[in-house]
Short mmCIF file of N, CA and C in Angstrom, two decimals:
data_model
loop_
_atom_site.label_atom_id
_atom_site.label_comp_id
_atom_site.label_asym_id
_atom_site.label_seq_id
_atom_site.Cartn_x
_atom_site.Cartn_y
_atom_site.Cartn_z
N UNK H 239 33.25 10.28 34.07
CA UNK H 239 33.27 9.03 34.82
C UNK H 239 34.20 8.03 34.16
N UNK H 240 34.16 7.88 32.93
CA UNK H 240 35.62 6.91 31.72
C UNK H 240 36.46 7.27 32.07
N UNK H 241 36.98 8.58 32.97
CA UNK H 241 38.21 8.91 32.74
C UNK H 241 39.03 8.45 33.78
N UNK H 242 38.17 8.84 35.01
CA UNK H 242 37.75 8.30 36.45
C UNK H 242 38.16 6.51 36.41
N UNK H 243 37.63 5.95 36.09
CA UNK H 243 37.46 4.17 36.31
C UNK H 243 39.04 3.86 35.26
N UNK H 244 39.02 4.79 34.35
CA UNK H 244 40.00 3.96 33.57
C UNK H 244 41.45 4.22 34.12
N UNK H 245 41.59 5.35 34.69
CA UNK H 245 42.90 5.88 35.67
C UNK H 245 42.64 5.34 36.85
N UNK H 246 41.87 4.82 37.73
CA UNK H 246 41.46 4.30 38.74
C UNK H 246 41.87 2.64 38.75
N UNK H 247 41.17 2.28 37.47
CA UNK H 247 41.45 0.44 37.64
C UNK H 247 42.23 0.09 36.59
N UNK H 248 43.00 1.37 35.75
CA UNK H 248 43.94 0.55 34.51
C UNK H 248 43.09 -0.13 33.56
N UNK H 249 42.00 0.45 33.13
CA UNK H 249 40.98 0.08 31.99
C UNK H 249 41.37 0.54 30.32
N UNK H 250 41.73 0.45 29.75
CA UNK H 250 42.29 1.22 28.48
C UNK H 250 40.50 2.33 28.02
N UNK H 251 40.81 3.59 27.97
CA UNK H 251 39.96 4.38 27.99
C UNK H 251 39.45 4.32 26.77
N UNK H 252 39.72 4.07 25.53
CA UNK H 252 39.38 3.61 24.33
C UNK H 252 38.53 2.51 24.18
N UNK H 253 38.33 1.58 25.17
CA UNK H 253 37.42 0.54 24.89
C UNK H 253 36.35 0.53 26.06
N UNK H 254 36.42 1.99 26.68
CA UNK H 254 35.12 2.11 27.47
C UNK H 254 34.14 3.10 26.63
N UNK H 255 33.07 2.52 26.34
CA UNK H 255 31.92 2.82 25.91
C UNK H 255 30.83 2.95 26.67
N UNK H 256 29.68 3.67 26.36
CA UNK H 256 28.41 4.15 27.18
C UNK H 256 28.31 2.92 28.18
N UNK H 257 27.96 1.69 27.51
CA UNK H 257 27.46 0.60 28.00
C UNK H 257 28.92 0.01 29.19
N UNK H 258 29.99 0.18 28.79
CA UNK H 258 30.74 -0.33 29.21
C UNK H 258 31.15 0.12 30.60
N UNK H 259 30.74 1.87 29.99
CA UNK H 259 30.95 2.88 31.41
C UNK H 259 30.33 2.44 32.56
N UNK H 260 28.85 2.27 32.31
CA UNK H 260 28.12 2.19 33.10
C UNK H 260 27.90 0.41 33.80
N UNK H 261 28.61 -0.17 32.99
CA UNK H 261 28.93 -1.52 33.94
C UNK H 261 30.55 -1.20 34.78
N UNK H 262 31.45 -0.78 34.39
CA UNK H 262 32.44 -0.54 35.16
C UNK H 262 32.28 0.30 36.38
N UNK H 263 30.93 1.31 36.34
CA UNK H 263 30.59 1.96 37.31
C UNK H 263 30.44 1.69 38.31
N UNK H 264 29.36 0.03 38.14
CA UNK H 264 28.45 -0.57 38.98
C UNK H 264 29.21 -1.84 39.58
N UNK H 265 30.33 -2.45 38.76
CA UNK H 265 31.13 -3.30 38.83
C UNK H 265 32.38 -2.93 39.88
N UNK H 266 32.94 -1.55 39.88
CA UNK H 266 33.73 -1.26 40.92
C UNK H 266 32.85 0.03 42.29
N UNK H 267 31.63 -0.02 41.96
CA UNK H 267 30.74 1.13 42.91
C UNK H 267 30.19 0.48 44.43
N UNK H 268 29.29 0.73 44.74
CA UNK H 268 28.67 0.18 46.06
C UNK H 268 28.69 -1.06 46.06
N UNK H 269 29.18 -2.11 46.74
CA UNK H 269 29.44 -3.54 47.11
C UNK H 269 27.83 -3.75 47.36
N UNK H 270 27.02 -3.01 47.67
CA UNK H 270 25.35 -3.81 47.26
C UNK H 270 25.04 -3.54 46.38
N UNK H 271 25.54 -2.97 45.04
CA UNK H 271 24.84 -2.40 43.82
C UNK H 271 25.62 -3.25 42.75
N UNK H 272 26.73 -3.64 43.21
CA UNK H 272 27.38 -4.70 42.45
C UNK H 272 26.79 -5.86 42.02
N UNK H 273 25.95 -6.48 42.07
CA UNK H 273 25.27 -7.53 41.81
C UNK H 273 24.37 -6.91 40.26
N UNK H 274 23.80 -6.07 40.28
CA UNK H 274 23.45 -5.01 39.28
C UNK H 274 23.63 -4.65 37.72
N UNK H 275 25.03 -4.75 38.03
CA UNK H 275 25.97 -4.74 36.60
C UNK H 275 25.58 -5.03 35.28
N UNK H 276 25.35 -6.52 35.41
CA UNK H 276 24.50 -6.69 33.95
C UNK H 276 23.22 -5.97 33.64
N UNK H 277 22.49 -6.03 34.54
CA UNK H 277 21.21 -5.18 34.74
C UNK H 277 21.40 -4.15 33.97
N UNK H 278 22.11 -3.49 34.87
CA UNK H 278 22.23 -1.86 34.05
C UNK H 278 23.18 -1.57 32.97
N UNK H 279 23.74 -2.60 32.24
CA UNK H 279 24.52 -2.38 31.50
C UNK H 279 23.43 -2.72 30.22
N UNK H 280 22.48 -3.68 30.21
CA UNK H 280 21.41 -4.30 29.12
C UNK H 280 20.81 -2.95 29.11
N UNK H 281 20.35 -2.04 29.98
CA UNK H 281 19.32 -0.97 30.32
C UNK H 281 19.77 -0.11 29.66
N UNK H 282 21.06 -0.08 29.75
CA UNK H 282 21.55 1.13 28.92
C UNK H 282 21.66 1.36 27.49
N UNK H 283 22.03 -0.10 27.27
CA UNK H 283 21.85 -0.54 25.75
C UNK H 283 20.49 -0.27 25.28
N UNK H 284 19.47 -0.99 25.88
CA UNK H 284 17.93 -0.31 25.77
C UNK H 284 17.45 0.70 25.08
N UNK H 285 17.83 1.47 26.05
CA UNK H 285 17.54 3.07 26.14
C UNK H 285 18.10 3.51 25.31
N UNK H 286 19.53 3.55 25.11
CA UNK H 286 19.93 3.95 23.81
C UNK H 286 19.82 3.51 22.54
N UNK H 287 19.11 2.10 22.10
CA UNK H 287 18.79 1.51 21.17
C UNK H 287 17.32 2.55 20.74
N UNK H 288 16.39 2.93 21.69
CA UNK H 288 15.21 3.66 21.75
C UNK H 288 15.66 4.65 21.57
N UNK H 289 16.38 5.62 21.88
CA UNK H 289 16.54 6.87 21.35
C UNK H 289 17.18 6.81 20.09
N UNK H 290 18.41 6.21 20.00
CA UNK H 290 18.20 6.16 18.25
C UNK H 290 17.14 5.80 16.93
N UNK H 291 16.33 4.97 17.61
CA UNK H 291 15.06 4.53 16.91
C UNK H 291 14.40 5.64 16.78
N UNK H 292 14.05 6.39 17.72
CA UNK H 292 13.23 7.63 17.62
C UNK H 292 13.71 8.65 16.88
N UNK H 293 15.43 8.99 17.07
CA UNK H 293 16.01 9.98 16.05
C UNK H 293 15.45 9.83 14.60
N UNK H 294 15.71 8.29 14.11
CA UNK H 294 16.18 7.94 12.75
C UNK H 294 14.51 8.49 12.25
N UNK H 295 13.68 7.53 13.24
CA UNK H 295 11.77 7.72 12.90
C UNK H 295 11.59 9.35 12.79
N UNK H 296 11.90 10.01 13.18
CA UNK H 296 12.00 11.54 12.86
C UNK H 296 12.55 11.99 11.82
N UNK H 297 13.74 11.78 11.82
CA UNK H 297 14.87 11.77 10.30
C UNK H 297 14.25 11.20 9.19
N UNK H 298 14.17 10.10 9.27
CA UNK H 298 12.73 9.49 8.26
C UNK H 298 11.40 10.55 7.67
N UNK H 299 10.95 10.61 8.86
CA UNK H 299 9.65 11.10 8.56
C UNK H 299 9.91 12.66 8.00
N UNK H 300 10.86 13.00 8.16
CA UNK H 300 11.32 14.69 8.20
C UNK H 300 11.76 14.87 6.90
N UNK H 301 12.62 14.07 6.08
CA UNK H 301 12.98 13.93 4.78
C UNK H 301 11.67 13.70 4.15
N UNK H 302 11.08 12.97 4.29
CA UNK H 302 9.86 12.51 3.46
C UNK H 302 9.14 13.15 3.40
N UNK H 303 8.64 14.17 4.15
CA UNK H 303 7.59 15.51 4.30
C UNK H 303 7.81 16.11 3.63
N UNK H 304 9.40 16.56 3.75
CA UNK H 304 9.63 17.71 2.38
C UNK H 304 10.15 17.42 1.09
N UNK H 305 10.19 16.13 1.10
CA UNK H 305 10.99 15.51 -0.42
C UNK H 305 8.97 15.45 -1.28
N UNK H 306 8.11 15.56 -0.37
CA UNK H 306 6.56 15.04 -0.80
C UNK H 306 6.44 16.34 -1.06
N UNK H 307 6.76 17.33 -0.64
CA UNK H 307 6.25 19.30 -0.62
C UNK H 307 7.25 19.47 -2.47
N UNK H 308 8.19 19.16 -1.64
CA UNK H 308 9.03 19.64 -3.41
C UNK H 308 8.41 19.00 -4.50
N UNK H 309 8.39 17.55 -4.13
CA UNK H 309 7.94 16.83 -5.80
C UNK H 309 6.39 17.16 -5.98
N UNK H 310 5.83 17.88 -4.82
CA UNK H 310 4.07 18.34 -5.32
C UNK H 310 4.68 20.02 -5.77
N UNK H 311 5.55 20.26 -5.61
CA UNK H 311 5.91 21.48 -6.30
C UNK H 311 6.21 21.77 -7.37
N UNK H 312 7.42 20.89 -7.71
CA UNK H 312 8.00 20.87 -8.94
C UNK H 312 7.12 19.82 -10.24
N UNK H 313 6.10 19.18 -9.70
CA UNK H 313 5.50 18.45 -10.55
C UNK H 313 3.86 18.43 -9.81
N UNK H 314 3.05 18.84 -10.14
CA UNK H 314 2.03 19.19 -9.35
C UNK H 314 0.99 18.15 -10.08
N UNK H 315 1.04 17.76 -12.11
CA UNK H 315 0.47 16.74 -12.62
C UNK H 315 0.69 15.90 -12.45
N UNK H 316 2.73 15.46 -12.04
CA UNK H 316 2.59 14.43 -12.21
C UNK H 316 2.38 12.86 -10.91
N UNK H 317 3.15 12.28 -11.20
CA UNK H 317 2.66 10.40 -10.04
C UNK H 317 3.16 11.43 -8.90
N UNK H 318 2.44 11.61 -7.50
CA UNK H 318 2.38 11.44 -6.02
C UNK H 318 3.04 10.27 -5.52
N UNK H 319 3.43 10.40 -4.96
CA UNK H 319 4.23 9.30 -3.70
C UNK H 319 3.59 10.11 -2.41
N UNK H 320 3.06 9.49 -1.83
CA UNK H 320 2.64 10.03 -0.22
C UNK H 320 3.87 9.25 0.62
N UNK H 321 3.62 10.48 1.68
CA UNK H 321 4.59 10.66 2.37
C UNK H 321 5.22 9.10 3.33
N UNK H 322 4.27 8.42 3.15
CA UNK H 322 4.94 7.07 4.18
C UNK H 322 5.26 6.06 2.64
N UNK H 323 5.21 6.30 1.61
CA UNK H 323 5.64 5.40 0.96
C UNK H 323 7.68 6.09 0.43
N UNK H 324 7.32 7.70 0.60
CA UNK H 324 8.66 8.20 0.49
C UNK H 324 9.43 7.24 1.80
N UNK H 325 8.79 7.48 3.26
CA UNK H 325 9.45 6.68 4.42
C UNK H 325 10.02 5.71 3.76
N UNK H 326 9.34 4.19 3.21
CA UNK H 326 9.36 3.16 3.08
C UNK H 326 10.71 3.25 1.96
N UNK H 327 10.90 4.10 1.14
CA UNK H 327 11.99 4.01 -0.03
C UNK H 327 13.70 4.94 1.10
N UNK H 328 13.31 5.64 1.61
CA UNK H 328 14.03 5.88 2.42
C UNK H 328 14.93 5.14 4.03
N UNK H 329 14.05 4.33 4.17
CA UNK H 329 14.22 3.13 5.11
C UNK H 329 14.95 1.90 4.38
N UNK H 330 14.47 1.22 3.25
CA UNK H 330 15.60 0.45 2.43
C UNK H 330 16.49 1.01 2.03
N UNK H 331 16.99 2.31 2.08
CA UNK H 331 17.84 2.92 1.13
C UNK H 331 18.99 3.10 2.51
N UNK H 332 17.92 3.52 3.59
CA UNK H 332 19.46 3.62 4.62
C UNK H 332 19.40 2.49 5.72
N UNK H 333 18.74 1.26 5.57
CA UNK H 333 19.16 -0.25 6.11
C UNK H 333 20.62 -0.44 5.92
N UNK H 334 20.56 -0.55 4.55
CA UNK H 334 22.09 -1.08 4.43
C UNK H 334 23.25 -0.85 4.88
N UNK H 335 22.99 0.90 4.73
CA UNK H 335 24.32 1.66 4.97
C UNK H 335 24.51 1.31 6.68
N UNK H 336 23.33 1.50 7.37
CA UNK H 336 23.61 1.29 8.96
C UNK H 336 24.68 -0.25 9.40
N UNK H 337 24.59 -0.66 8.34
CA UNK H 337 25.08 -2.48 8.71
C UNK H 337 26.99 -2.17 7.74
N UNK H 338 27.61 -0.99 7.97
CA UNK H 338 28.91 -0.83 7.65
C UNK H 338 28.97 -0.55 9.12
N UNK H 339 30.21 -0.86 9.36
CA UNK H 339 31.09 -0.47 10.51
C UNK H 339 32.07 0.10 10.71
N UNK H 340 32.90 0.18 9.02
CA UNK H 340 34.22 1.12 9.00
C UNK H 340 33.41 2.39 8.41
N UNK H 341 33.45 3.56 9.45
CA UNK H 341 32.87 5.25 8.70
C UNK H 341 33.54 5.95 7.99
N UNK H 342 35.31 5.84 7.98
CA UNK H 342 35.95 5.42 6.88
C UNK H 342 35.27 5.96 5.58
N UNK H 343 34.53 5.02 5.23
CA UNK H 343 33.79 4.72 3.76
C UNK H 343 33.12 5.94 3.76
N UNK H 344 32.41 6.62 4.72
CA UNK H 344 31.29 7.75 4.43
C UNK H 344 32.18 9.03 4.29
N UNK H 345 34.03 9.56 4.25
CA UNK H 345 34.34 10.12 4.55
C UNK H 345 34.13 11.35 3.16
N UNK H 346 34.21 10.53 1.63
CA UNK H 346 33.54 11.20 0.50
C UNK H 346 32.52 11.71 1.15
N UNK H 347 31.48 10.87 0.77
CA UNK H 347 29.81 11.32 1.25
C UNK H 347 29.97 12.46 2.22
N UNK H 348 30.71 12.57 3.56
CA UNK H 348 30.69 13.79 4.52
C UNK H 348 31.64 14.96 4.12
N UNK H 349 32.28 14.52 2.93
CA UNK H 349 33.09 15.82 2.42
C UNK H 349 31.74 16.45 1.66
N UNK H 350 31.16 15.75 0.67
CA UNK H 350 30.05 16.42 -0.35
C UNK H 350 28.88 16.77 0.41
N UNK H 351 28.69 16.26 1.45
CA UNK H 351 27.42 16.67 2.42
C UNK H 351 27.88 17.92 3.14
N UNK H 352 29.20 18.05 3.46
CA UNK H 352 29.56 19.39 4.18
C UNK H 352 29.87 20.28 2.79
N UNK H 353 29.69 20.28 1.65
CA UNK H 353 29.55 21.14 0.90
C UNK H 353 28.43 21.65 0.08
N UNK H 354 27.37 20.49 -0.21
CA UNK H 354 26.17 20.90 0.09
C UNK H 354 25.33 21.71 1.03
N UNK H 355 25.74 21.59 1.80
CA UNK H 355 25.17 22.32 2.73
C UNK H 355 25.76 23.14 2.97
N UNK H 356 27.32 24.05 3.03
CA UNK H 356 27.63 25.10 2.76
C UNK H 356 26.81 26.26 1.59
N UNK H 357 26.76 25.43 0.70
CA UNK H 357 25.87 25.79 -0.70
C UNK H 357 24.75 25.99 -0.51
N UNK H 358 23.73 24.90 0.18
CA UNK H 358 22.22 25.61 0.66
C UNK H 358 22.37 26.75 1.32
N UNK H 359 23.33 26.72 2.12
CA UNK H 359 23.31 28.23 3.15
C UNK H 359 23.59 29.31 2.63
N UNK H 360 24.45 29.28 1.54
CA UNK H 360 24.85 30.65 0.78
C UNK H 360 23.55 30.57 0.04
N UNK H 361 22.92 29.87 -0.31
CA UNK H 361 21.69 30.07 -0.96
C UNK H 361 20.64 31.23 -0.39
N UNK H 362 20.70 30.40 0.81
CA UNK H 362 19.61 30.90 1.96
C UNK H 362 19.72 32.19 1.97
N UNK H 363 21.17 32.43 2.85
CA UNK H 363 21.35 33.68 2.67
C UNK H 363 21.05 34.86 1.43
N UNK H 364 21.38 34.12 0.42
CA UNK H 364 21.65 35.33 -0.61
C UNK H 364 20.13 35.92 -1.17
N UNK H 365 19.12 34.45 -0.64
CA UNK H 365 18.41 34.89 -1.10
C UNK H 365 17.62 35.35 -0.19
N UNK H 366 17.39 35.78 1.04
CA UNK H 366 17.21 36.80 2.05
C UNK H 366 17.22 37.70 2.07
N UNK H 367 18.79 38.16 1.68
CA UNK H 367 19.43 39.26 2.01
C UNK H 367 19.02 39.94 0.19
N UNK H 368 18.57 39.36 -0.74
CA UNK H 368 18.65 40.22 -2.05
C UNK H 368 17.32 40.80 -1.80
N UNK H 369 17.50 42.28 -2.39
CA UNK H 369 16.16 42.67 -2.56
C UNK H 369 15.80 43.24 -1.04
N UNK H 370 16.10 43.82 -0.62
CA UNK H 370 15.75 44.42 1.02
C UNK H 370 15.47 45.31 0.61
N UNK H 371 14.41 45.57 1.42
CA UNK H 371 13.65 47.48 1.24
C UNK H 371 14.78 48.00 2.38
N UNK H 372 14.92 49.03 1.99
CA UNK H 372 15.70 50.04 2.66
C UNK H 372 14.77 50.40 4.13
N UNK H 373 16.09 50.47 5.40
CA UNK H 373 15.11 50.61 6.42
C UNK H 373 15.01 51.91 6.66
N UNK H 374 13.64 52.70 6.91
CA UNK H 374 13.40 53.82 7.39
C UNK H 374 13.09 53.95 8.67
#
């Protein structure tokens, strides 16, 4: 539909965004739905403000489950952190970063994160695959 409105009304396609799409939609669409525009352009923002909320509350909670499994693993005597106080150290820790705007900056961090995780996987694997009973 961006590609549509922006070859259609001479919109520069680079500065149409979700929100933007969907007011340019409504802004050049049905002459009774035109009135609308802002409407559904706030709605969209909404909705997508809520689904990222819900990602991150998952992402949150998903790190913290198993960062609580390992450290009752690797330290079974020692200090507990339950799992919503891991949340709570994990939530100040990635406030900040959300409030950058050049991603730029994360391009280290996503080089060492895509190599970490190359590394867990050869992990995974190797340690799967070692030690197989022979199939009969």
């Amino acid at each position: 539909v961006s590609q549509d409105i922006s070859k259609k009304y001479g919109i520069e396609r680079d500065r149409l965004d979700y929100t933007e799409t969907v007011f340019n939609t409504f802004k050049f669409g049905p002459p009774r739905l035109r009135h609308l525009k802002g409407k559904f352009k706030h709605l969209t923002n909404a909705f997508l403000l809520i689904t990222q909320v819900g990602f991150c509350c998952v992402y949150i909670l998903f790190v913290s489950q198993n960062t609580s499994c390992c450290l009752l693993q690797w330290n079974p005597n020692g200090v507990q952190l339950e799992v919503y106080q891991l949340a709570l150290i994990y939530t100040v820790i990635l406030m900040p970063l959300c409030l950058i705007e050049n991603m730029k900056v994360f391009s280290p961090l996503m080089v060492l994160a895509n190599i970490t995780t190359v590394i867990g996987l050869l992990m995974v694997l190797v340690y799967c695959l070692l030690d197989l009973q022979p199939m009969t």
